[in-house]
C-alpha cells in the first residue's frame, strides 16, 4: 500500500491500472533499445535479481519513484500477489519469469493448470 500511496500522491489520473504488470511498466519506462533510460534499466535489473524480500522492497521503492516521475501506471493488485508469491518456495523464480515475459511482451504465463509451453504456432505437423 505504501508503494501505491507514493505513486498516486497528488495525481489526478489513476496510477493503479488493472492488467498493467510490472514488466510492462518497466518496458515503457526503460524505452526502446536505441534510446533506453539506463538508470531505469539498472533499477529493473536489480529488482528482478533480488534474492530477499527486503532487497526486492528496496529496489521496488526506487523503481516506483521512477514510474511516478514518468506517470506510468501499474497494477498494484497483481504486484501485491507477486510479492506474496515471491516469498513462497520457488515463488521468486515464478515472479521473475512473469516480469521478464511482461517486459518482453509475452503475455502468456503458464499456471499450474496450464503448464503446456507450446502452442499451435510452435508445433510442427507431419
mmCIF file of N, CA and C in Angstrom, residues 36-89:
data_model
loop_
_atom_site.group_PDB
_atom_site.id
_atom_site.type_symbol
_atom_site.label_atom_id
_atom_site.label_comp_id
_atom_site.label_asym_id
_atom_site.label_seq_id
_atom_site.Cartn_x
_atom_site.Cartn_y
_atom_site.Cartn_z
ATOM 1 N N UNK A 36 17.266 3.881 -24.582
ATOM 2 C CA UNK A 36 16.748 3.466 -23.281
ATOM 3 C C UNK A 36 17.265 4.331 -22.143
ATOM 4 N N UNK A 37 16.471 4.395 -21.110
ATOM 5 C CA UNK A 37 16.813 5.113 -19.888
ATOM 6 C C UNK A 37 17.656 4.162 -19.031
ATOM 7 N N UNK A 38 18.968 4.371 -19.022
ATOM 8 C CA UNK A 38 19.883 3.415 -18.389
ATOM 9 C C UNK A 38 19.661 3.275 -16.884
ATOM 10 N N UNK A 39 19.274 4.349 -16.217
ATOM 11 C CA UNK A 39 19.032 4.241 -14.771
ATOM 12 C C UNK A 39 17.823 3.350 -14.486
ATOM 13 N N UNK A 40 16.814 3.414 -15.345
ATOM 14 C CA UNK A 40 15.638 2.555 -15.180
ATOM 15 C C UNK A 40 15.994 1.110 -15.490
ATOM 16 N N UNK A 41 16.808 0.891 -16.503
ATOM 17 C CA UNK A 41 17.261 -0.466 -16.851
ATOM 18 C C UNK A 41 18.037 -1.068 -15.665
ATOM 19 N N UNK A 42 18.942 -0.301 -15.092
ATOM 20 C CA UNK A 42 19.739 -0.784 -13.960
ATOM 21 C C UNK A 42 18.844 -1.105 -12.765
ATOM 22 N N UNK A 43 17.866 -0.261 -12.507
ATOM 23 C CA UNK A 43 16.967 -0.489 -11.370
ATOM 24 C C UNK A 43 16.105 -1.721 -11.607
ATOM 25 N N UNK A 44 15.590 -1.894 -12.815
ATOM 26 C CA UNK A 44 14.771 -3.070 -13.123
ATOM 27 C C UNK A 44 15.613 -4.342 -13.007
ATOM 28 N N UNK A 45 16.837 -4.305 -13.521
ATOM 29 C CA UNK A 45 17.725 -5.469 -13.406
ATOM 30 C C UNK A 45 17.988 -5.817 -11.944
ATOM 31 N N UNK A 46 18.227 -4.805 -11.121
ATOM 32 C CA UNK A 46 18.459 -5.040 -9.693
ATOM 33 C C UNK A 46 17.210 -5.628 -9.036
ATOM 34 N N UNK A 47 16.067 -5.127 -9.440
ATOM 35 C CA UNK A 47 14.799 -5.589 -8.890
ATOM 36 C C UNK A 47 14.564 -7.067 -9.218
ATOM 37 N N UNK A 48 14.742 -7.447 -10.483
ATOM 38 C CA UNK A 48 14.441 -8.827 -10.880
ATOM 39 C C UNK A 48 15.502 -9.823 -10.429
ATOM 40 N N UNK A 49 16.650 -9.349 -9.998
ATOM 41 C CA UNK A 49 17.670 -10.269 -9.483
ATOM 42 C C UNK A 49 17.733 -10.260 -7.956
ATOM 43 N N UNK A 50 16.804 -9.585 -7.324
ATOM 44 C CA UNK A 50 16.747 -9.563 -5.856
ATOM 45 C C UNK A 50 16.585 -10.979 -5.320
ATOM 46 N N UNK A 51 17.289 -11.264 -4.241
ATOM 47 C CA UNK A 51 17.212 -12.601 -3.651
ATOM 48 C C UNK A 51 16.457 -12.623 -2.329
ATOM 49 N N UNK A 52 16.233 -11.462 -1.746
ATOM 50 C CA UNK A 52 15.484 -11.392 -0.490
ATOM 51 C C UNK A 52 14.325 -10.413 -0.644
ATOM 52 N N UNK A 53 13.343 -10.572 0.220
ATOM 53 C CA UNK A 53 12.190 -9.668 0.195
ATOM 54 C C UNK A 53 12.613 -8.249 0.522
ATOM 55 N N UNK A 54 13.535 -8.092 1.452
ATOM 56 C CA UNK A 54 13.959 -6.740 1.815
ATOM 57 C C UNK A 54 14.714 -6.071 0.669
ATOM 58 N N UNK A 55 15.521 -6.825 -0.051
ATOM 59 C CA UNK A 55 16.219 -6.278 -1.223
ATOM 60 C C UNK A 55 15.211 -5.904 -2.308
ATOM 61 N N UNK A 56 14.243 -6.774 -2.549
ATOM 62 C CA UNK A 56 13.209 -6.507 -3.547
ATOM 63 C C UNK A 56 12.432 -5.244 -3.190
ATOM 64 N N UNK A 57 12.043 -5.113 -1.933
ATOM 65 C CA UNK A 57 11.293 -3.943 -1.477
ATOM 66 C C UNK A 57 12.097 -2.662 -1.675
ATOM 67 N N UNK A 58 13.360 -2.711 -1.357
ATOM 68 C CA UNK A 58 14.241 -1.552 -1.541
ATOM 69 C C UNK A 58 14.261 -1.112 -3.011
ATOM 70 N N UNK A 59 14.471 -2.056 -3.910
ATOM 71 C CA UNK A 59 14.529 -1.719 -5.336
ATOM 72 C C UNK A 59 13.160 -1.302 -5.882
ATOM 73 N N UNK A 60 12.098 -1.908 -5.366
ATOM 74 C CA UNK A 60 10.747 -1.525 -5.795
ATOM 75 C C UNK A 60 10.432 -0.079 -5.442
ATOM 76 N N UNK A 61 10.836 0.362 -4.263
ATOM 77 C CA UNK A 61 10.576 1.746 -3.858
ATOM 78 C C UNK A 61 11.220 2.722 -4.833
ATOM 79 N N UNK A 62 12.457 2.473 -5.191
ATOM 80 C CA UNK A 62 13.143 3.358 -6.137
ATOM 81 C C UNK A 62 12.522 3.258 -7.525
ATOM 82 N N UNK A 63 12.131 2.049 -7.921
ATOM 83 C CA UNK A 63 11.540 1.855 -9.247
ATOM 84 C C UNK A 63 10.188 2.561 -9.348
ATOM 85 N N UNK A 64 9.374 2.451 -8.302
ATOM 86 C CA UNK A 64 8.072 3.127 -8.291
ATOM 87 C C UNK A 64 8.261 4.639 -8.349
ATOM 88 N N UNK A 65 9.294 5.155 -7.728
ATOM 89 C CA UNK A 65 9.583 6.595 -7.827
ATOM 90 C C UNK A 65 9.871 6.986 -9.271
ATOM 91 N N UNK A 66 10.569 6.125 -9.993
ATOM 92 C CA UNK A 66 10.831 6.398 -11.410
ATOM 93 C C UNK A 66 9.539 6.327 -12.224
ATOM 94 N N UNK A 67 8.687 5.352 -11.927
ATOM 95 C CA UNK A 67 7.393 5.259 -12.613
ATOM 96 C C UNK A 67 6.558 6.504 -12.334
ATOM 97 N N UNK A 68 6.575 6.953 -11.093
ATOM 98 C CA UNK A 68 5.811 8.140 -10.703
ATOM 99 C C UNK A 68 6.264 9.363 -11.489
ATOM 100 N N UNK A 69 7.570 9.536 -11.602
ATOM 101 C CA UNK A 69 8.117 10.696 -12.308
ATOM 102 C C UNK A 69 7.668 10.736 -13.765
ATOM 103 N N UNK A 70 7.453 9.575 -14.358
ATOM 104 C CA UNK A 70 7.038 9.491 -15.766
ATOM 105 C C UNK A 70 5.541 9.251 -15.938
ATOM 106 N N UNK A 71 4.818 9.200 -14.805
ATOM 107 C CA UNK A 71 3.360 8.980 -14.823
ATOM 108 C C UNK A 71 2.978 7.667 -15.512
ATOM 109 N N UNK A 72 3.717 6.620 -15.216
ATOM 110 C CA UNK A 72 3.461 5.295 -15.785
ATOM 111 C C UNK A 72 2.724 4.465 -14.736
ATOM 112 N N UNK A 73 1.493 4.026 -15.039
ATOM 113 C CA UNK A 73 0.701 3.280 -14.059
ATOM 114 C C UNK A 73 1.152 1.825 -13.914
ATOM 115 N N UNK A 74 0.577 1.175 -12.897
ATOM 116 C CA UNK A 74 0.946 -0.189 -12.542
ATOM 117 C C UNK A 74 -0.263 -0.888 -11.925
ATOM 118 N N UNK A 75 -0.353 -2.194 -12.102
ATOM 119 C CA UNK A 75 -1.413 -2.992 -11.480
ATOM 120 C C UNK A 75 -0.947 -3.386 -10.081
ATOM 121 N N UNK A 76 -1.413 -2.650 -9.079
ATOM 122 C CA UNK A 76 -0.968 -2.887 -7.710
ATOM 123 C C UNK A 76 -1.570 -4.145 -7.094
ATOM 124 N N UNK A 77 -2.733 -4.574 -7.544
ATOM 125 C CA UNK A 77 -3.303 -5.832 -7.042
ATOM 126 C C UNK A 77 -2.429 -7.003 -7.490
ATOM 127 N N UNK A 78 -2.029 -6.995 -8.756
ATOM 128 C CA UNK A 78 -1.141 -8.049 -9.266
ATOM 129 C C UNK A 78 0.211 -7.991 -8.567
ATOM 130 N N UNK A 79 0.729 -6.784 -8.358
ATOM 131 C CA UNK A 79 2.014 -6.642 -7.676
ATOM 132 C C UNK A 79 1.941 -7.206 -6.255
ATOM 133 N N UNK A 80 0.851 -6.955 -5.556
ATOM 134 C CA UNK A 80 0.688 -7.494 -4.199
ATOM 135 C C UNK A 80 0.708 -9.023 -4.227
ATOM 136 N N UNK A 81 0.001 -9.610 -5.184
ATOM 137 C CA UNK A 81 0.011 -11.072 -5.329
ATOM 138 C C UNK A 81 1.421 -11.582 -5.622
ATOM 139 N N UNK A 82 2.140 -10.867 -6.481
ATOM 140 C CA UNK A 82 3.502 -11.277 -6.840
ATOM 141 C C UNK A 82 4.454 -11.167 -5.651
ATOM 142 N N UNK A 83 4.260 -10.164 -4.815
ATOM 143 C CA UNK A 83 5.105 -10.021 -3.626
ATOM 144 C C UNK A 83 4.870 -11.164 -2.638
ATOM 145 N N UNK A 84 3.630 -11.598 -2.512
ATOM 146 C CA UNK A 84 3.328 -12.755 -1.664
ATOM 147 C C UNK A 84 3.965 -14.007 -2.267
ATOM 148 N N UNK A 85 3.778 -14.200 -3.563
ATOM 149 C CA UNK A 85 4.331 -15.369 -4.253
ATOM 150 C C UNK A 85 5.853 -15.390 -4.176
ATOM 151 N N UNK A 86 6.494 -14.234 -4.252
ATOM 152 C CA UNK A 86 7.956 -14.132 -4.190
ATOM 153 C C UNK A 86 8.502 -14.778 -2.918
ATOM 154 N N UNK A 87 7.739 -14.709 -1.840
ATOM 155 C CA UNK A 87 8.184 -15.218 -0.543
ATOM 156 C C UNK A 87 7.948 -16.712 -0.357
ATOM 157 N N UNK A 88 7.244 -17.341 -1.283
ATOM 158 C CA UNK A 88 6.953 -18.765 -1.178
ATOM 159 C C UNK A 88 8.067 -19.591 -1.823
ATOM 160 N N UNK A 89 8.091 -20.888 -1.511
ATOM 161 C CA UNK A 89 9.095 -21.781 -2.099
ATOM 162 C C UNK A 89 9.006 -21.736 -3.622
#
